CSV table of C-alpha atoms in Angstrom, one decimal:
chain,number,residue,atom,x,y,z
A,74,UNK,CA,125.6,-98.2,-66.1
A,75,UNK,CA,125.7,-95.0,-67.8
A,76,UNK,CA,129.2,-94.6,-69.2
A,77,UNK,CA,129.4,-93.4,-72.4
A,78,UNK,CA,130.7,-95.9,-75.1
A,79,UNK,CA,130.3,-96.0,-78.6
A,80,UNK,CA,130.5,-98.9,-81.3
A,81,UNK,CA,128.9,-99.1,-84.8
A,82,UNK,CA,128.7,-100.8,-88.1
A,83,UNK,CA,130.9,-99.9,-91.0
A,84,UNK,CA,130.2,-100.6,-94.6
A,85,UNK,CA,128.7,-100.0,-98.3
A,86,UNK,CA,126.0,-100.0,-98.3
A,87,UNK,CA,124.6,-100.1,-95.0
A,88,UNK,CA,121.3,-98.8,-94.8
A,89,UNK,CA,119.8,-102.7,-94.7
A,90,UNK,CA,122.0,-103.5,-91.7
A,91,UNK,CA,120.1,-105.0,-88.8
A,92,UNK,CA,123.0,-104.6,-86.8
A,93,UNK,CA,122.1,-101.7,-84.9
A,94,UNK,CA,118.8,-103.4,-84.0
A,95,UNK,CA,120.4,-106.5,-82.2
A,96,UNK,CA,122.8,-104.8,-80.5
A,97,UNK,CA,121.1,-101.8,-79.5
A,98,UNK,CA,118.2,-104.5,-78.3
A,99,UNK,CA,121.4,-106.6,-76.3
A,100,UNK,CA,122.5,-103.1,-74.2
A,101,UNK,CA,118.9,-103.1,-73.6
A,102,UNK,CA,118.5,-105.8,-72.3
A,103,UNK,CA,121.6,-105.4,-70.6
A,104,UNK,CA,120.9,-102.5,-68.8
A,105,UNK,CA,123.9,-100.3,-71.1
A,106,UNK,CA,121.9,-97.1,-70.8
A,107,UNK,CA,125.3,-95.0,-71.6
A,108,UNK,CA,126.1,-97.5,-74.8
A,109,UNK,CA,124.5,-96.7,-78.4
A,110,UNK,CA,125.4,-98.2,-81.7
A,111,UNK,CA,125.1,-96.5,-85.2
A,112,UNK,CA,125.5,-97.2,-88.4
A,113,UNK,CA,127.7,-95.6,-91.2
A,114,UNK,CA,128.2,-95.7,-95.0
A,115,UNK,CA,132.2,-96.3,-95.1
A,116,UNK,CA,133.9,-97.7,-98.2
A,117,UNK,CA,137.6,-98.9,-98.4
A,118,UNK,CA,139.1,-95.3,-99.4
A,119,UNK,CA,137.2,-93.7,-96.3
A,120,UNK,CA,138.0,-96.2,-93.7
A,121,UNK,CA,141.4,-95.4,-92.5
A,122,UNK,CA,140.6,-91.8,-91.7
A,123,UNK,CA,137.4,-92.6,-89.7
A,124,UNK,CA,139.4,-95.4,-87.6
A,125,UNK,CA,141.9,-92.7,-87.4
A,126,UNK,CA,139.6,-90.4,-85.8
A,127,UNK,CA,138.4,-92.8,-82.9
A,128,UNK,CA,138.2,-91.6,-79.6
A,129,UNK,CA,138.4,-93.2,-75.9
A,130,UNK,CA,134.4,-93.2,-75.9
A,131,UNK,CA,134.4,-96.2,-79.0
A,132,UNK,CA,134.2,-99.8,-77.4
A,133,UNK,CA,134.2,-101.7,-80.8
A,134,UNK,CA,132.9,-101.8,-84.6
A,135,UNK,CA,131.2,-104.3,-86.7
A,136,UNK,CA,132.4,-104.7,-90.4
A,137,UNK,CA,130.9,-105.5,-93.6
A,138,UNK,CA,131.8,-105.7,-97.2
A,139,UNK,CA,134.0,-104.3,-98.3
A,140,UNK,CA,135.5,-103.6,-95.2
A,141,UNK,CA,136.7,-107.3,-93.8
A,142,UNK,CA,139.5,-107.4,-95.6
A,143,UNK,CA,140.8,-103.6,-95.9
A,144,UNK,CA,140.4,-102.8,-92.2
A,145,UNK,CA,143.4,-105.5,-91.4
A,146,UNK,CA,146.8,-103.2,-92.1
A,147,UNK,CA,145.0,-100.5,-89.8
A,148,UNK,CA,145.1,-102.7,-86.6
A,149,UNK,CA,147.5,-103.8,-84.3
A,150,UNK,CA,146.5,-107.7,-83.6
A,151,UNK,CA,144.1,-109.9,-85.4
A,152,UNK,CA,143.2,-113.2,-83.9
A,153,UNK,CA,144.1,-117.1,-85.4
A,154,UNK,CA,140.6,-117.3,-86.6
A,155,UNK,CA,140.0,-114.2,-88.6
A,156,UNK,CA,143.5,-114.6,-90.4
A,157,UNK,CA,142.3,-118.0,-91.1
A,158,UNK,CA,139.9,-116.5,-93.7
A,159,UNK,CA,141.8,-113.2,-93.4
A,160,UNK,CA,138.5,-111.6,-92.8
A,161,UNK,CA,138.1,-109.2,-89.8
A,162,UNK,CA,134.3,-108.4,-88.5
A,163,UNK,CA,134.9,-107.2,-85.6
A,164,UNK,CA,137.5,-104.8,-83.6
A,165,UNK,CA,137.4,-104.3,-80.4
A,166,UNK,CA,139.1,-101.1,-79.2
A,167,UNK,CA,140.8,-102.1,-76.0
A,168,UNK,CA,141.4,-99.9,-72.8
A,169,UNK,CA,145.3,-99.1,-74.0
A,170,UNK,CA,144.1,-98.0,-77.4
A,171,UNK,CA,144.8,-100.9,-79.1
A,172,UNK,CA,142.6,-102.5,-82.0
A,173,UNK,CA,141.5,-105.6,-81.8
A,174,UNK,CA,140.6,-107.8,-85.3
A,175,UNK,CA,138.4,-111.2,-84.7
A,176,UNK,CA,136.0,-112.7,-87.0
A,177,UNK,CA,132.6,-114.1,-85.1
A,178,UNK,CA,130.9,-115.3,-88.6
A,179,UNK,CA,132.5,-118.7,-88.1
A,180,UNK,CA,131.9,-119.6,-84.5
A,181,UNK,CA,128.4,-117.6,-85.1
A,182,UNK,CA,128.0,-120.6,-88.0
A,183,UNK,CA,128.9,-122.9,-85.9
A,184,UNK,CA,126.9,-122.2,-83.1
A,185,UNK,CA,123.6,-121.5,-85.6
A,186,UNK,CA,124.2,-125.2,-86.8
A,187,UNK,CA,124.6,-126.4,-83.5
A,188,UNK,CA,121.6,-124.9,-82.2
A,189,UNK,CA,119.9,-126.8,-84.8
A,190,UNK,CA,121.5,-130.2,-83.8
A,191,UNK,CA,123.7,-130.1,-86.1
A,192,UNK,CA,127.0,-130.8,-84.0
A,193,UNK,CA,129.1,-133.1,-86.9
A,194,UNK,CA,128.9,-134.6,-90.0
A,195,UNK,CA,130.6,-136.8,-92.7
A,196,UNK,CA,130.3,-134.6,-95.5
A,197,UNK,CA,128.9,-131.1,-97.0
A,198,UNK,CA,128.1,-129.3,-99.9
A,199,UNK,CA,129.1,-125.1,-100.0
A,200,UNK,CA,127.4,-123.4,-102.5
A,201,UNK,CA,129.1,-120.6,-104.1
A,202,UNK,CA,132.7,-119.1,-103.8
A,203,UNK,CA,132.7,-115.5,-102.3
A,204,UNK,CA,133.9,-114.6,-98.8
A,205,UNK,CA,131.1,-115.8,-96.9
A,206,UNK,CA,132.3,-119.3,-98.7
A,207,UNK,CA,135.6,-119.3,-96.5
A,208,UNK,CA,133.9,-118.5,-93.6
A,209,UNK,CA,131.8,-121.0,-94.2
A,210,UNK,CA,134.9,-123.8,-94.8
A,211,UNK,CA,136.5,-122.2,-91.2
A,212,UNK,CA,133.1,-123.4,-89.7
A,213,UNK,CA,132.9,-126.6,-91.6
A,214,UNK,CA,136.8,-127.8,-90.6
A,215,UNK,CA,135.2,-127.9,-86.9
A,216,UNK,CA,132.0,-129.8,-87.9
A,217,UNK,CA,133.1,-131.6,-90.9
A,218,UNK,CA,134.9,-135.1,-90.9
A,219,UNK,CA,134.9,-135.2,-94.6
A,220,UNK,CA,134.8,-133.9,-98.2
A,221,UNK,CA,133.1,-130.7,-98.8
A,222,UNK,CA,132.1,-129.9,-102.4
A,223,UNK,CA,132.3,-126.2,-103.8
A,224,UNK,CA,129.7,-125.4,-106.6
A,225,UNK,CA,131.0,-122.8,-108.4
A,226,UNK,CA,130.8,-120.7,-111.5
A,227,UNK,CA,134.3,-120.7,-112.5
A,228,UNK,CA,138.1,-122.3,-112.3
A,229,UNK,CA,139.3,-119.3,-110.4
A,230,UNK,CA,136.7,-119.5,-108.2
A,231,UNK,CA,136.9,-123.0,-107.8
A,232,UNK,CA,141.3,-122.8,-107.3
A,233,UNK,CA,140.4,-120.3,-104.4
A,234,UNK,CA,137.9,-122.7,-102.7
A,235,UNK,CA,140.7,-125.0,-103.1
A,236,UNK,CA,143.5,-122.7,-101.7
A,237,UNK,CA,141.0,-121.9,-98.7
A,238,UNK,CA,140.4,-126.0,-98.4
A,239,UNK,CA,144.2,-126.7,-97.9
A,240,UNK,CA,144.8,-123.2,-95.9
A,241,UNK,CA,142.0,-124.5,-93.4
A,242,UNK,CA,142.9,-128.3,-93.3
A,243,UNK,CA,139.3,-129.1,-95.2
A,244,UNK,CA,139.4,-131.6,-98.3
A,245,UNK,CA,137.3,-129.5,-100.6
A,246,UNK,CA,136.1,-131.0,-103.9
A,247,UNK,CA,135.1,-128.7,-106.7
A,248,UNK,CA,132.3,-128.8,-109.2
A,249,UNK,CA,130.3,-127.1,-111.9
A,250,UNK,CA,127.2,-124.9,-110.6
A,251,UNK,CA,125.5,-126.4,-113.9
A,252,UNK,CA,125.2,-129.7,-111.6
A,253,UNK,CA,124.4,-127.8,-108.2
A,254,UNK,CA,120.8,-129.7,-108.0
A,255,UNK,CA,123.4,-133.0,-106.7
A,256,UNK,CA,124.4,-130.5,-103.7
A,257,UNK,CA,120.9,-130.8,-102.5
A,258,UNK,CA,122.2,-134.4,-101.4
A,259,UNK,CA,124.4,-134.0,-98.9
A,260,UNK,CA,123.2,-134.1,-95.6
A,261,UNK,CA,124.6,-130.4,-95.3
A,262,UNK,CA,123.9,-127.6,-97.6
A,263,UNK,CA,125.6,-124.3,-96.9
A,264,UNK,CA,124.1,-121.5,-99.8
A,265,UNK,CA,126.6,-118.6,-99.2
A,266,UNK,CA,125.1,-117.0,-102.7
A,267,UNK,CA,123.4,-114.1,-103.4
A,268,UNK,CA,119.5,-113.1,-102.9
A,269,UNK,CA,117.8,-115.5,-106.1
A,270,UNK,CA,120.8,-117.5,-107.1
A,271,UNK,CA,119.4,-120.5,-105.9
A,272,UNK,CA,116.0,-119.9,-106.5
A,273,UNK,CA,116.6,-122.6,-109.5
A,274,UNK,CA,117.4,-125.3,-107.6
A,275,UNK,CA,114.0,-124.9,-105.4
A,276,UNK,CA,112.6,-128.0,-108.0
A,277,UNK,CA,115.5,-130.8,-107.5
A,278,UNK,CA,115.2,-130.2,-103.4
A,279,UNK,CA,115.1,-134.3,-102.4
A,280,UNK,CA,111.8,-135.8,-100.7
A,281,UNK,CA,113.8,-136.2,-97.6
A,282,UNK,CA,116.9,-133.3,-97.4
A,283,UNK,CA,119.2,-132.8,-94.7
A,284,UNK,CA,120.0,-129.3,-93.3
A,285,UNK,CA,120.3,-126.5,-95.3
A,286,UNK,CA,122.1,-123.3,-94.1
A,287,UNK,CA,121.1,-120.5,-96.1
A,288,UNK,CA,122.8,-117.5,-95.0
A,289,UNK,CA,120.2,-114.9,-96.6
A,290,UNK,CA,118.0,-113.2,-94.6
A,291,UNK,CA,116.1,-110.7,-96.6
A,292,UNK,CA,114.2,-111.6,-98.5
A,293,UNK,CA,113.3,-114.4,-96.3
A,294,UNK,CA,112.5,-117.4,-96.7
A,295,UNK,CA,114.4,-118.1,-100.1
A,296,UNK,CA,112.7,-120.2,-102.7
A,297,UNK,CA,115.2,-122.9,-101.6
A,298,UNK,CA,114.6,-122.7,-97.8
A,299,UNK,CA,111.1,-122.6,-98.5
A,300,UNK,CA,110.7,-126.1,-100.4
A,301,UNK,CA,113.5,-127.4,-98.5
A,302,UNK,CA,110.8,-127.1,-95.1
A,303,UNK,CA,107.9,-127.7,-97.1
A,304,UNK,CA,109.7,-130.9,-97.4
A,305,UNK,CA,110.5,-131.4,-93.8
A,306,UNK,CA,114.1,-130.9,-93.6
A,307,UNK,CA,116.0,-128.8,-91.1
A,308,UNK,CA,116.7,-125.1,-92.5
A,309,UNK,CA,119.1,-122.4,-90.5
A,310,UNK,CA,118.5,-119.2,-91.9
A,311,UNK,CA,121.0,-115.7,-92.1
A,312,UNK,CA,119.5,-113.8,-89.3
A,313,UNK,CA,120.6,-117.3,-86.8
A,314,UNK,CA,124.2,-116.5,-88.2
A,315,UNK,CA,123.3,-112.8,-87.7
A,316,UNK,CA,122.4,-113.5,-84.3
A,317,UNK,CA,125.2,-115.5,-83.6
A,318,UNK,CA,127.7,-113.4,-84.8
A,319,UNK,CA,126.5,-110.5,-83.2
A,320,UNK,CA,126.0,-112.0,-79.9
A,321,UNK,CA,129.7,-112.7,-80.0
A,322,UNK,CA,130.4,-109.1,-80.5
A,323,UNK,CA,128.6,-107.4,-78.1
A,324,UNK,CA,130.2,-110.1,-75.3
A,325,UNK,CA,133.7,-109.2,-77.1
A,326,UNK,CA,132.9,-105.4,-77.1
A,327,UNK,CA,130.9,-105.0,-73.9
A,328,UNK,CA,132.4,-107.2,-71.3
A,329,UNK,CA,129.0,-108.6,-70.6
A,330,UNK,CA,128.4,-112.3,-70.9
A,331,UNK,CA,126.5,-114.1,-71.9
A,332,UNK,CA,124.9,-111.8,-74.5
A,333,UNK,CA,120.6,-111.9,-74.5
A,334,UNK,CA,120.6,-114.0,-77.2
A,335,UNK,CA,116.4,-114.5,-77.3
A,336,UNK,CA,115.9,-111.1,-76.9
A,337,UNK,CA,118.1,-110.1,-79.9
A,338,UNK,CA,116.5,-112.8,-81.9
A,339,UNK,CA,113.4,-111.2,-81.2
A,340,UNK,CA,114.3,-107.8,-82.3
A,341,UNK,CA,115.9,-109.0,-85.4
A,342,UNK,CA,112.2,-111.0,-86.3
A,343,UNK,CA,110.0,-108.0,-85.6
A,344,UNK,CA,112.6,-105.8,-87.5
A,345,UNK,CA,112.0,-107.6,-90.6
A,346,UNK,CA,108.4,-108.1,-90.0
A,347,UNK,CA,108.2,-104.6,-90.3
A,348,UNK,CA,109.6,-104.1,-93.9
């Protein structure tokens, strides 16, 4: 299939993305030889004029911070899950010119957790309070039949956890991050912080944890997702949500299901090995 089409990732900064990796691998694999995907620095004040500029050749585009939010006025439908979080990842740019806004970090959570056996439970514990947080409460309102308790560093941190809670129909709990070691407990940890944050808590993981989702990927394995397997229990790491997510993008932007989900896996491994 050698039709030209064009799709990228949008954000700042973007030099670390591994998007372009998986999906570039996916087309690949797919046999998309007219398809590429780039990458480029965009902030907030630049992003209008570039989605201005898009041509018929663009299929779709991947957004990161700080993007999620500010590319919503500039398209013309959003779907019930991304304004759930009102967070948009991905656009597709349809065949009438229309742009498309869905968010495919919270089935991509979902799917990580279930590919992990983790299909329900009765309770969870979210660490931290930015925007991968909410995603992360979208994800637990499908998985979750109980509490969830938000560690977090301050009250208006924790009154937006709780906003987000009653928005997504998710009885969220807050509590101090000083006593973040009792999160460890629950039989599902979801660490949405950034790269060292936790590394803290490494000494208070329990003899016998649950799952921890730790949605890092570089540098990888945290301290916490190391000690949490060096004391057998289940981790999901970032680049299984990365792969997730992006597998649900390139099915959304391409047409082509199901996405090679393996073989984007593997490029994303050998990508980081290689750093």
């Amino acid at each position: 299939m050698s039709t030209i089409r064009r799709a990228a990732v949008l954000g700042s900064p973007i030099a670390h993305s591994l998007s372009p990796v998986l999906h570039r691998a996916a087309y690949a694999e797919l046999g998309l030889t007219g398809w590429s995907y780039d990458r480029f620095e965009i902030d907030e004040a630049a992003l209008p004029a570039f989605v201005q500029g898009l041509d018929s050749t663009w299929a779709g585009l991947s957004l990161t911070m700080p993007l999620k939010r500010a590319i919503i006025p500039l398209l013309d439908a959003v779907s019930e899950t991304a304004s759930s979080v009102e967070a948009v990842n991905t656009v597709v740019l349809t065949q009438d010119g229309r742009r498309v806004g869905d968010n495919t970090d919270i089935p991509g959570m979902v799917a990580a957790l279930r590919e992990r056996g983790v299909e329900k439970t009765d309770s969870a514990a979210v660490l931290g309070a930015g925007a991968t947080a909410s995603s992360a409460l979208a994800a637990l309102s499908e998985i979750c039949t109980g509490p969830v308790t938000a560690y977090v560093r301050s009250r208006e941190r924790g009154d937006e956890m709780r906003g987000w809670g009653e928005r997504l129909g998710v009885d969220v709990r807050i509590a101090d991050w000083a006593d973040a070691e009792q999160a460890l407990r629950a039989p599902l940890v979801i660490a949405t912080t950034p790269a060292g944050a936790t590394d803290v808590l490494a000494g208070a993981v329990p003899d016998a944890p649950g799952t921890l989702f730790d949605v890092l990927y570089e540098p990888w394995p945290s301290g916490l997702a190391a000690t949490w397997s060096a004391r057998s229990g289940a981790v999901v790491g970032g680049l299984d949500l990365l792969v997730h997510q992006a597998v649900l993008q390139v099915e959304q932007m391409t047409g082509h299901a199901p996405a090679p989900l393996a073989a984007m896996r593997r490029a994303g491994e050998e990508a980081l090995a290689a750093r």
